[in-house]
């Protein structure tokens, strides 16, 4: 009963039970379920966007009143005196320096070490060792940061004293290692080492992942040309993994910038009014440790606002670093596909 | 056998070259450096574990540690246990998971099954931003919202909200990975049978990825249980057992450590601080191991 037009008389003739055929039997097509479920999934996605937006909005909204009352320049001052709401003087210069210097030094230690460990795990470790060894490195991530802080401050710090003295004696001519008459075990340099240990599992895990993806053909080609194993790694594995390592380093840097407890427990805060110095052997506070150290005195909105302003800068800092890591990963994806 | 022969032959050939010795030495040095790097990484791990076990391990062997709280115990006195802190940590972790899991899993479903175009890319980017958010910033945000804006008190539930911000991205990322591994043929077979999309996801896709999703939840839980900054900002330490998330204080293992660390000179407190550290590490390890165990039972093989 078909025609060229595809329309047949049967289409419009009613069924025995009185329905036209095109109407169907009104069986559940699941469209309502699809709408609800799909809607819930989209809503969850929107909640994520909402949370990040709210974080930004709330931090900005509560930082502004405090910033308006600030008598010092927020970016260049290193004072932090918020006890009197009408005479607040606070700036982030010192916090920014301690945060960035400790994190960058931590990264400088952790990235080469992490890459070497990743190479060890993918290229050198015997098969029976590779997997357990990888889990052992991951175990470093299972230690909570407060325990790192406790361990650094109470157990290891004292062993850093001679290292700090050595740096000061032989490299003291550099502002970075100038004497700061601070206990070496509670200095920025020492906490950098602890931070490096804490971010090591991130660097290692991500680098290991990219190194393991190096095409076997590249490696075999290098070996076939007579390269030693090290030359193979240098010419095939490392160039292939470079974007991955860079993004791993950025993610680790982001983690180090925001690390709170270890810094808070290990580094001794400088007395207010201390002179500006660049020394890594000095003490100080990072954004995160400053906020946590003073959580007890969040009593007035303007006072809290000053700390929220500091938190906002930390948020922006980690945002930028993580965004860069993300961009590097995206570009790498574009290459491999 | 033949590969070994080729390798030897290659080496011999290389040995004839002028810089051969230097290259061989470099190769050996590189190998030694890699091994050394691994050994160096093991030093802090062994050191930390040895410290917490030697200094706090004996307390964990006493039944009191698992049955009593610190109620009525001063810094100078021995005795008491950590049951208040353990249950506080577990309870807050459980409630955090209760809030985070639906948001995280639904977001992952959105990204894999529904999301296309700009909105999906925006969501994915925001998840990355959340992944990198420092715990202190998450805590500060909840403080600004909960205490400053709404005028509520600092209560344990506020900590759960802050921890949710830290846990959601972990769950999204791991669930997303697992959902991507579910073969498309399964979905197509289901669609071909006329099963609606949502039912396909609920009955086919999610069960297939189930163990992977559970693994992600356990790993996320392990990550947030050790976080201390939100606790310091939002929930002061409490020495006795409390199960009320909406009123009063609650003890947790991180705040128990933080509370005792100022009195490390007093032996009983010092021992309790290390014992609490060991308990916390063990808790996180158990969650990690459980996660790995579940992922081994995974139906989806990558």
PDB file of C-alpha atoms in Angstrom, chain A residues 98-99 102-103 144-150 191 194-195 198-199 253-268 284-295 298 311 314 318, chain B residues 132-140 166 223 226-233 258 261:
ATOM      1  CA  UNK A  98      57.560  34.568  51.035  1.00  0.00           C
ATOM      2  CA  UNK A  99      54.766  32.700  49.211  1.00  0.00           C
ATOM      3  CA  UNK A 102      59.227  29.343  49.007  1.00  0.00           C
ATOM      4  CA  UNK A 103      57.045  27.798  46.300  1.00  0.00           C
ATOM      5  CA  UNK A 144      48.580  15.023  55.644  1.00  0.00           C
ATOM      6  CA  UNK A 145      50.222  18.410  55.503  1.00  0.00           C
ATOM      7  CA  UNK A 146      49.874  19.011  59.236  1.00  0.00           C
ATOM      8  CA  UNK A 147      52.014  15.924  59.847  1.00  0.00           C
ATOM      9  CA  UNK A 148      54.641  17.264  57.435  1.00  0.00           C
ATOM     10  CA  UNK A 149      54.604  20.485  59.415  1.00  0.00           C
ATOM     11  CA  UNK A 150      54.885  18.697  62.734  1.00  0.00           C
ATOM     12  CA  UNK A 191      60.160  24.978  54.435  1.00  0.00           C
ATOM     13  CA  UNK A 194      59.478  20.246  53.023  1.00  0.00           C
ATOM     14  CA  UNK A 195      57.151  21.731  50.382  1.00  0.00           C
ATOM     15  CA  UNK A 198      54.961  17.371  49.561  1.00  0.00           C
ATOM     16  CA  UNK A 199      54.610  18.230  45.867  1.00  0.00           C
ATOM     17  CA  UNK A 253      53.572  25.148  41.998  1.00  0.00           C
ATOM     18  CA  UNK A 254      49.867  25.850  42.468  1.00  0.00           C
ATOM     19  CA  UNK A 255      49.747  23.329  45.278  1.00  0.00           C
ATOM     20  CA  UNK A 256      52.845  24.763  46.965  1.00  0.00           C
ATOM     21  CA  UNK A 257      51.499  28.339  46.764  1.00  0.00           C
ATOM     22  CA  UNK A 258      48.384  27.364  48.690  1.00  0.00           C
ATOM     23  CA  UNK A 259      49.997  25.060  51.218  1.00  0.00           C
ATOM     24  CA  UNK A 260      49.029  26.202  54.670  1.00  0.00           C
ATOM     25  CA  UNK A 261      49.817  24.001  57.619  1.00  0.00           C
ATOM     26  CA  UNK A 262      53.369  22.958  56.878  1.00  0.00           C
ATOM     27  CA  UNK A 263      54.390  26.592  56.375  1.00  0.00           C
ATOM     28  CA  UNK A 264      52.445  27.711  59.412  1.00  0.00           C
ATOM     29  CA  UNK A 265      54.034  25.129  61.686  1.00  0.00           C
ATOM     30  CA  UNK A 266      57.584  25.409  60.403  1.00  0.00           C
ATOM     31  CA  UNK A 267      58.334  29.017  59.500  1.00  0.00           C
ATOM     32  CA  UNK A 268      58.541  31.506  62.308  1.00  0.00           C
ATOM     33  CA  UNK A 284      57.963  35.053  57.383  1.00  0.00           C
ATOM     34  CA  UNK A 285      54.435  34.138  56.532  1.00  0.00           C
ATOM     35  CA  UNK A 286      52.735  33.126  53.302  1.00  0.00           C
ATOM     36  CA  UNK A 287      49.218  34.180  52.366  1.00  0.00           C
ATOM     37  CA  UNK A 288      47.877  30.836  53.522  1.00  0.00           C
ATOM     38  CA  UNK A 289      49.806  30.647  56.793  1.00  0.00           C
ATOM     39  CA  UNK A 290      48.994  34.277  57.620  1.00  0.00           C
ATOM     40  CA  UNK A 291      45.286  33.588  57.260  1.00  0.00           C
ATOM     41  CA  UNK A 292      45.392  30.340  59.243  1.00  0.00           C
ATOM     42  CA  UNK A 293      47.647  31.816  61.928  1.00  0.00           C
ATOM     43  CA  UNK A 294      45.155  34.572  62.594  1.00  0.00           C
ATOM     44  CA  UNK A 295      41.911  32.643  62.161  1.00  0.00           C
ATOM     45  CA  UNK A 298      38.333  37.102  62.734  1.00  0.00           C
ATOM     46  CA  UNK A 311      43.055  35.223  50.367  1.00  0.00           C
ATOM     47  CA  UNK A 314      46.210  33.856  46.735  1.00  0.00           C
ATOM     48  CA  UNK A 318      46.725  29.910  42.026  1.00  0.00           C
TER      49      UNK A 318
ATOM     50  CA  UNK B 132      43.722  23.940  42.227  1.00  0.00           C
ATOM     51  CA  UNK B 133      41.932  25.946  44.896  1.00  0.00           C
ATOM     52  CA  UNK B 134      43.954  26.098  48.121  1.00  0.00           C
ATOM     53  CA  UNK B 135      42.053  24.686  51.091  1.00  0.00           C
ATOM     54  CA  UNK B 136      42.543  27.920  52.984  1.00  0.00           C
ATOM     55  CA  UNK B 137      40.762  29.866  50.233  1.00  0.00           C
ATOM     56  CA  UNK B 138      37.863  27.402  50.255  1.00  0.00           C
ATOM     57  CA  UNK B 139      37.631  27.828  54.019  1.00  0.00           C
ATOM     58  CA  UNK B 140      37.803  31.612  53.753  1.00  0.00           C
ATOM     59  CA  UNK B 166      37.806  20.410  47.712  1.00  0.00           C
ATOM     60  CA  UNK B 223      42.304  13.798  50.329  1.00  0.00           C
ATOM     61  CA  UNK B 226      43.777  15.263  56.138  1.00  0.00           C
ATOM     62  CA  UNK B 227      42.892  18.885  55.371  1.00  0.00           C
ATOM     63  CA  UNK B 228      43.457  21.043  58.392  1.00  0.00           C
ATOM     64  CA  UNK B 229      43.147  24.655  57.268  1.00  0.00           C
ATOM     65  CA  UNK B 230      39.308  24.617  56.974  1.00  0.00           C
ATOM     66  CA  UNK B 231      39.131  23.091  60.447  1.00  0.00           C
ATOM     67  CA  UNK B 232      41.334  25.754  61.963  1.00  0.00           C
ATOM     68  CA  UNK B 233      39.278  28.534  60.376  1.00  0.00           C
ATOM     69  CA  UNK B 258      46.989  21.200  66.030  1.00  0.00           C
ATOM     70  CA  UNK B 261      51.420  20.931  69.060  1.00  0.00           C
TER      71      UNK B 261
END
